Tab-separated table of C-alpha atoms and ligand atoms in Angstrom:
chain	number	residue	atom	x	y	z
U	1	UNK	CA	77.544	97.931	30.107
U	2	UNK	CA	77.175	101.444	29.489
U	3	UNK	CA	80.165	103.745	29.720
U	4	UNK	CA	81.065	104.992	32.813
U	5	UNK	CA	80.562	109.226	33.090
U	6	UNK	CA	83.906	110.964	34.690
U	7	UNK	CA	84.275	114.267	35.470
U	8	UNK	CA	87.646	115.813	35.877
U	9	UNK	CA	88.332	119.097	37.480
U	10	UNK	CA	90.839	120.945	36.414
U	11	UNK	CA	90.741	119.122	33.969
U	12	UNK	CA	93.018	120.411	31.381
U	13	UNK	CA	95.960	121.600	33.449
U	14	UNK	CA	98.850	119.071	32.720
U	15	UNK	CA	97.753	116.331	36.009
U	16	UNK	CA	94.202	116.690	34.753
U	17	UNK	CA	94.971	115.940	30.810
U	18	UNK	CA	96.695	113.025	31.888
U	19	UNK	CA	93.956	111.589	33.979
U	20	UNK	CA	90.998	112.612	31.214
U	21	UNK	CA	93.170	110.772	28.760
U	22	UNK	CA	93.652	107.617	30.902
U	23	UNK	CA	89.992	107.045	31.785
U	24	UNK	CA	89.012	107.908	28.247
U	25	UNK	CA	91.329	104.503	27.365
U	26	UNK	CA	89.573	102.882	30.296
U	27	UNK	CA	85.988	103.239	28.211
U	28	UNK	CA	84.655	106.289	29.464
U	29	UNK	CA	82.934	109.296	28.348
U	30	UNK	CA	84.767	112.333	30.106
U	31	UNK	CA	84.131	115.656	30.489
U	32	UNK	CA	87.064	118.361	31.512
U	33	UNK	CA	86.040	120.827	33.954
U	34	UNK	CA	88.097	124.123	34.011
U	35	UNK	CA	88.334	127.842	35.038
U	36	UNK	CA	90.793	128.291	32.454
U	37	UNK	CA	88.075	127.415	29.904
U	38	UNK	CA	86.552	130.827	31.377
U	39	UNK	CA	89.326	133.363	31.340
U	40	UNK	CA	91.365	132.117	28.726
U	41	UNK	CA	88.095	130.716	25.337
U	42	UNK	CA	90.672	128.951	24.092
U	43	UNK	CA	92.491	126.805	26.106
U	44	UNK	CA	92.048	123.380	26.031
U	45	UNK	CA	90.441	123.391	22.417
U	46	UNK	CA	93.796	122.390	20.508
U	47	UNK	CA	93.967	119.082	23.023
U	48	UNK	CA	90.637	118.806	22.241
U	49	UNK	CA	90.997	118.595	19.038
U	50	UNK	CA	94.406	116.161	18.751
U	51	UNK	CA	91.944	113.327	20.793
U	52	UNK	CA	89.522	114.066	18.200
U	53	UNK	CA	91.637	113.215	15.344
U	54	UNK	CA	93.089	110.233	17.599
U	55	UNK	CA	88.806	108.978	17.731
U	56	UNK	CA	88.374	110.349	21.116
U	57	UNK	CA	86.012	112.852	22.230
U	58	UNK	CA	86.458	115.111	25.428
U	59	UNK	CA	83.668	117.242	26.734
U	60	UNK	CA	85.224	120.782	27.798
U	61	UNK	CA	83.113	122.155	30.822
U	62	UNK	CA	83.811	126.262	31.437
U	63	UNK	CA	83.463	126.688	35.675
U	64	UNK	CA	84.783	127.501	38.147
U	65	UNK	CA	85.391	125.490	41.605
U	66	UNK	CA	85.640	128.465	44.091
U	67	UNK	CA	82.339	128.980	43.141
U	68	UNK	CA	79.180	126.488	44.422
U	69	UNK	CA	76.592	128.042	41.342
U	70	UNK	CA	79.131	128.182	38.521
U	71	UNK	CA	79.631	124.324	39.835
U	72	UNK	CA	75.659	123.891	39.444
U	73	UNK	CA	75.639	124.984	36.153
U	74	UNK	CA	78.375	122.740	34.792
U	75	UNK	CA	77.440	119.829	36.687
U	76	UNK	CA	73.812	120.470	34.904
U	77	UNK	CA	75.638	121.286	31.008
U	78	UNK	CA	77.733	117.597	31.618
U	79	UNK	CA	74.956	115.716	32.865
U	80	UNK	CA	72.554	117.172	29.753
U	81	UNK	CA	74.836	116.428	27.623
U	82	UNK	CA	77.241	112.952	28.173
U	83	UNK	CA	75.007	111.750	31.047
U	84	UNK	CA	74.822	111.188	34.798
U	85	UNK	CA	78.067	111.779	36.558
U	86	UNK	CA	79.470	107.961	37.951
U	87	UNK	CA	83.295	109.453	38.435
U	88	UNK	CA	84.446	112.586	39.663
U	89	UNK	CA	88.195	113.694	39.871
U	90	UNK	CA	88.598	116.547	42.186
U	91	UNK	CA	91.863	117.549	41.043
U	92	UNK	CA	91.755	121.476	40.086
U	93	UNK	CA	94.637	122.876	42.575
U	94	UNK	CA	97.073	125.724	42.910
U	95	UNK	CA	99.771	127.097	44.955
U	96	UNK	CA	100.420	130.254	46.216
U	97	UNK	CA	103.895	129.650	48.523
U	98	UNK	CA	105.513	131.858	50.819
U	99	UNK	CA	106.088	131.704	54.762
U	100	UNK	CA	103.519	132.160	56.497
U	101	UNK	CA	105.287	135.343	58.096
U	102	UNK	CA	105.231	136.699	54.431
U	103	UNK	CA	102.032	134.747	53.066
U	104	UNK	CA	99.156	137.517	52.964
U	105	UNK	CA	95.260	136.794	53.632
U	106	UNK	CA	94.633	136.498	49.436
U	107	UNK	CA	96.996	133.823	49.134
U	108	UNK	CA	95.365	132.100	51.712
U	109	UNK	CA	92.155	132.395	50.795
U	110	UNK	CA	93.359	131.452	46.787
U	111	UNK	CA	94.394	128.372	47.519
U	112	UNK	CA	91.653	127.225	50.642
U	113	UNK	CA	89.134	128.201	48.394
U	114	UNK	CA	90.884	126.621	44.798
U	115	UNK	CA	91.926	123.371	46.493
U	116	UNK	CA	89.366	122.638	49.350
U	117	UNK	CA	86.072	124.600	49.193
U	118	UNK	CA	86.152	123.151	45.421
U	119	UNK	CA	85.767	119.938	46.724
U	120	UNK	CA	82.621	120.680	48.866
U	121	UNK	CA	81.343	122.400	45.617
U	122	UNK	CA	81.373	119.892	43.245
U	123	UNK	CA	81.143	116.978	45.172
U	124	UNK	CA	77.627	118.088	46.450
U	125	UNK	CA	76.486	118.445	43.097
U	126	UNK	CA	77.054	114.332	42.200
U	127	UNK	CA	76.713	112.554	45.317
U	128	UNK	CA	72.627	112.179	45.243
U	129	UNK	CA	72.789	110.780	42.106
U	130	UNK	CA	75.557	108.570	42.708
U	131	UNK	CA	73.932	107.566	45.748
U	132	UNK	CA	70.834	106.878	43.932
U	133	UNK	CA	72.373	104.942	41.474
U	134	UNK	CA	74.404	103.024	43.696
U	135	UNK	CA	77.996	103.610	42.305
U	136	UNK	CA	79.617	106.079	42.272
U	137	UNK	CA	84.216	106.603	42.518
U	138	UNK	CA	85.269	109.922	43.770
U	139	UNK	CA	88.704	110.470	44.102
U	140	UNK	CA	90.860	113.709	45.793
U	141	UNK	CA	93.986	114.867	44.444
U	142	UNK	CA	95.529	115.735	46.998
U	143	UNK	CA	98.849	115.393	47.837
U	144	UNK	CA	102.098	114.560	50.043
U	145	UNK	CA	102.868	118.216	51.551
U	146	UNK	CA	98.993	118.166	53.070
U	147	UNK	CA	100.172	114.662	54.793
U	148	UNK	CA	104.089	115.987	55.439
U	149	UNK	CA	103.546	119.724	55.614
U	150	UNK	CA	106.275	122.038	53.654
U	151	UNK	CA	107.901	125.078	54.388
U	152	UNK	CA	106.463	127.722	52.537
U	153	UNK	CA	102.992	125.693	51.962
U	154	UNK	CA	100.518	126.546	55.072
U	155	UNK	CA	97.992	126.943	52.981
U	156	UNK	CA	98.470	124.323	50.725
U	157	UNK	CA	99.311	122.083	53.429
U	158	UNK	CA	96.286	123.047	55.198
U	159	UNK	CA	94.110	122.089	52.295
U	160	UNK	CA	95.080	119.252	51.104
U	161	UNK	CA	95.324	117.530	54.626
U	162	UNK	CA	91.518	118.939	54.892
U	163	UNK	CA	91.156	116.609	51.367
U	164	UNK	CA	91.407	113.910	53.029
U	165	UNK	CA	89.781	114.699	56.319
U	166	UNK	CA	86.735	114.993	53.388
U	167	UNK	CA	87.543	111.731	52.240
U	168	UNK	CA	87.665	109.407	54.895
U	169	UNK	CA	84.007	111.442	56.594
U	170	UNK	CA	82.395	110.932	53.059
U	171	UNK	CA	83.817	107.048	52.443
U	172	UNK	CA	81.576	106.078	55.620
U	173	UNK	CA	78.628	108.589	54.660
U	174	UNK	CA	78.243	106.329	51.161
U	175	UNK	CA	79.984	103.502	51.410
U	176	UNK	CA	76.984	100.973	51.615
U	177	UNK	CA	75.934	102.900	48.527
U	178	UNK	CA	78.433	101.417	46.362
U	179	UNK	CA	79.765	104.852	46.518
U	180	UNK	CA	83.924	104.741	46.964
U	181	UNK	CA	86.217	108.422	48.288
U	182	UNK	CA	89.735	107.572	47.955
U	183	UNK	CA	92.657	110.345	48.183
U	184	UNK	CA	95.549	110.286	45.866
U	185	UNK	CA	98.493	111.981	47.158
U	186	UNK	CA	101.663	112.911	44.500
U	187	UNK	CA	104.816	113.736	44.677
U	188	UNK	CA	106.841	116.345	42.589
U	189	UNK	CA	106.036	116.156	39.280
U	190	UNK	CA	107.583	116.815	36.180
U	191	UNK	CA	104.846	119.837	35.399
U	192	UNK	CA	104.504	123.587	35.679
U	193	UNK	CA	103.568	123.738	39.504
U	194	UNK	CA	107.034	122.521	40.323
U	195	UNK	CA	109.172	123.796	38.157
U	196	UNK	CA	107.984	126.981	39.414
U	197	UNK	CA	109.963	126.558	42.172
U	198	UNK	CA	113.528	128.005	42.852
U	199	UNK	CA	116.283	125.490	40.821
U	200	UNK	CA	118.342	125.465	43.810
U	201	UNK	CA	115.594	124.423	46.325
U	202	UNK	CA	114.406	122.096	43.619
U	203	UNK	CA	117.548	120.191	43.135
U	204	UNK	CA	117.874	119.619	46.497
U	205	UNK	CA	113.777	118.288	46.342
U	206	UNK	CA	115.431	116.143	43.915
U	207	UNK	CA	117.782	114.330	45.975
U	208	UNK	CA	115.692	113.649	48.881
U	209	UNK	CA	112.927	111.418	46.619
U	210	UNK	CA	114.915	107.661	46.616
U	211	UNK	CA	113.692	106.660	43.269
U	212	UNK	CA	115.820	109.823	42.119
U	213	UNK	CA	114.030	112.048	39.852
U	214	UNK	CA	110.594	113.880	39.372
U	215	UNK	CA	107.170	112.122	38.688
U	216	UNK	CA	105.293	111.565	35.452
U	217	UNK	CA	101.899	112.933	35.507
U	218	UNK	CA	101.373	109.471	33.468
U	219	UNK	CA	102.108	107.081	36.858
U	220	UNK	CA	99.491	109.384	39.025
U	221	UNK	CA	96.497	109.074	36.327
U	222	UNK	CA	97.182	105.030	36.248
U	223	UNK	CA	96.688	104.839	40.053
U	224	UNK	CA	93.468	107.367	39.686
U	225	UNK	CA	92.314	105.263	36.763
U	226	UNK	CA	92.085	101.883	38.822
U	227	UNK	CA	90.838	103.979	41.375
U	228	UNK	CA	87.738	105.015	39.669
U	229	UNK	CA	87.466	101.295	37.960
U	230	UNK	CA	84.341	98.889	38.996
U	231	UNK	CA	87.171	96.667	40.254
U	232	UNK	CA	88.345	98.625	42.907
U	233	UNK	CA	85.046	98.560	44.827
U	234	UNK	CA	86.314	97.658	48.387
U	235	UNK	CA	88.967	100.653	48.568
U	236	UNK	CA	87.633	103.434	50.009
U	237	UNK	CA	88.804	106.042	52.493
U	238	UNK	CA	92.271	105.057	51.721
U	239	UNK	CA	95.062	108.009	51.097
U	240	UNK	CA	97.432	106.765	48.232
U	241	UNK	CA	100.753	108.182	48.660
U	242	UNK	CA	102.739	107.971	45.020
U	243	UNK	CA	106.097	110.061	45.361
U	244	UNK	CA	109.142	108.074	44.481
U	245	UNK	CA	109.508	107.116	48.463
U	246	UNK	CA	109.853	110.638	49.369
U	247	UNK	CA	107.708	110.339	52.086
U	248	UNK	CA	107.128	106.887	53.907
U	249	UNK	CA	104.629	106.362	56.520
V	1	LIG	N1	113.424	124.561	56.005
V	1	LIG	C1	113.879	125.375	56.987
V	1	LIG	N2	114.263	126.656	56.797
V	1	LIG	C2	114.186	127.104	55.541
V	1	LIG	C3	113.731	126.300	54.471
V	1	LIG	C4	113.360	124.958	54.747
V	1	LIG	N3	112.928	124.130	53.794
V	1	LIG	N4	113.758	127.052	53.356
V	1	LIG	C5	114.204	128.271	53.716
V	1	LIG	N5	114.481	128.296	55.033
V	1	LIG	C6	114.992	129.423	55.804
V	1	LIG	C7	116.064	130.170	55.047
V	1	LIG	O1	117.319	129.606	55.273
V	1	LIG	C8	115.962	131.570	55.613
V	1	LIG	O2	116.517	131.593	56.901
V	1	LIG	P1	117.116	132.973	57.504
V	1	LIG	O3	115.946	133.935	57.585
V	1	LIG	O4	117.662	132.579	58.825
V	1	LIG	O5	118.162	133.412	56.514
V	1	LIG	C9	114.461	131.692	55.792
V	1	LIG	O6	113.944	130.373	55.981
V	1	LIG	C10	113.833	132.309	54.550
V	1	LIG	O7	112.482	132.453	54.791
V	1	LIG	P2	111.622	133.293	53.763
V	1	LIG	O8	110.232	133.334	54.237
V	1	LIG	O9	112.301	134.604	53.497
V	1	LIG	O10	111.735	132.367	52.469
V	1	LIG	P3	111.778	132.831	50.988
V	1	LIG	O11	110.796	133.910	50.734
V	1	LIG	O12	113.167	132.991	50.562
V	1	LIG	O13	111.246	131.485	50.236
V	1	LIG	C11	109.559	129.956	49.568
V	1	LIG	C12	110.069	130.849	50.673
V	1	LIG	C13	109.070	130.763	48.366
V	1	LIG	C14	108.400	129.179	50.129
V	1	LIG	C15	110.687	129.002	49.111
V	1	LIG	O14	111.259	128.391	50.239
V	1	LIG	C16	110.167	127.874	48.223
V	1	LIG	O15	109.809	128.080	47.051
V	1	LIG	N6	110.119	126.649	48.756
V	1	LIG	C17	109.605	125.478	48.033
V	1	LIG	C18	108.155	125.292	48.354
V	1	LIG	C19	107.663	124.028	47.687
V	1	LIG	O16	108.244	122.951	47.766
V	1	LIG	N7	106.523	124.110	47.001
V	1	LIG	C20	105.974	122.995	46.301
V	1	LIG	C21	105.320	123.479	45.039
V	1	LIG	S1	104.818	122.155	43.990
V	1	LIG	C22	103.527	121.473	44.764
V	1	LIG	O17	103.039	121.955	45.737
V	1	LIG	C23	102.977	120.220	44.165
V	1	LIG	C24	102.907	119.138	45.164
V	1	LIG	O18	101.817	118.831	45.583
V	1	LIG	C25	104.130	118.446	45.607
């Protein structure tokens, strides 16, 4: 069988690496999608180039997800280059927290437009094909503050609930297509997005999650990884909670 075509955004932000890496050990070609391969030439090149000298090759895509043309064009570049998109990772995210008393109409817009317009915009650009095709695994990073809400995160909140509002319309728009739109929803995580929160507030994070301790970007990219496999064909429209039992519902 051919391999599969995966397409990762944010794809070289710590959550993304992890994820690229996984499904390039699952057999497929992967390209890494990323604003930061815009504003900042070189990021991303040194990972690059420790998979290289592992045997592993990692497309790097320059675009940006706020933006539906920039999306067009490096939809197009992957496709022309590794082949048809049959996986797509909607995972580029950010956070901009602060009360919503204090939160001002940029940090809003930031992160609705970073974390859920993104999915509109580069989602439309693979789901003919896929549909055409008749496979296709899409899966949402989204996460457990958009299904618990968290003070200081209205926006974020906001979005990532929409995620998987997106999810669960698109699952029934393709899912006699042999199209599947699953949402994966982590916990803290051992990476820079958390740790950017206050030590105090985050030890006390700490001891509400049972299992006792942060999450390894690692765990979330195995659950994505079966996710996006051929096997898991009959999941779709779920919402994957993986947080240490922070949140149980
Ligand atoms: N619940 C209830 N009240 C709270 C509270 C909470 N969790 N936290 C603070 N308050 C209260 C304070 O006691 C204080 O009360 P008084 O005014 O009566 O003294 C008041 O709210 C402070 O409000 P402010 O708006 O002034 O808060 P602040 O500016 O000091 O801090 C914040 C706000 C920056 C959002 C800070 O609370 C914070 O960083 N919180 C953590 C947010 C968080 O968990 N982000 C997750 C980032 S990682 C991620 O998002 C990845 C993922 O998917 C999990």
């Amino acid at each position: 069988m051919p391999k599969r075509v995966a397409l990762v955004t944010g794809g070289i932000g710590e959550l993304g690496r992890s994820i690229c890496e996984r499904l390039i050990r699952q057999g497929c070609r992967v390209a890494a999608l990323d604003v930061a391969l815009i504003t900042n030439g070189d990021g991303g090149r040194g990972w690059q180039a420790a998979l290289a000298k592992d045997g592993h090759d990692i497309m790097l895509v320059p675009g940006d997800v706020t933006d539906f043309d920039s999306c067009t064009q490096a939809v197009a570049d992957t496709e022309s280059r590794i082949g048809p998109v049959d996986i797509l990772v909607n995972c580029a995210g950010i956070t901009r927290d602060a009360s919503l008393r204090k939160l001002d109409k940029n940090e809003w817009d930031a992160v609705l437009s970073t974390n859920l317009d993104s999915v509109f915009n580069v989602t439309k650009q693979v789901i003919d094909g896929m549909t055409q095709r008749g496979f296709g695994r899409i899966v949402n990073i989204s996460s457990l503050n958009g299904v618990k809400g968290q003070f200081g995160q209205t926006n974020y909140s906001a979005a990532k609930a929409g995620m998987h509002g997106f999810t669960m319309a698109l699952a029934q728009e393709v899912a006699r297509k042999g199209v599947t739109v699953n949402t994966v929803s982590p916990g803290y995580m051992n990476t820079r997005m958390v740790e950017a929160v206050p030590q105090e507030i985050l030890d006390r994070i700490v001891e509400e999650i049972p299992v006792g301790r942060l999450g390894d970007t690692g765990e979330i990219a195995a659950l994505v990884a079966f996710l996006c496999s051929d096997e898991a064909a009959f999941i779709t429209g779920a919402n994957y909670s993986i947080n240490g039992g922070h949140h149980m519902h």
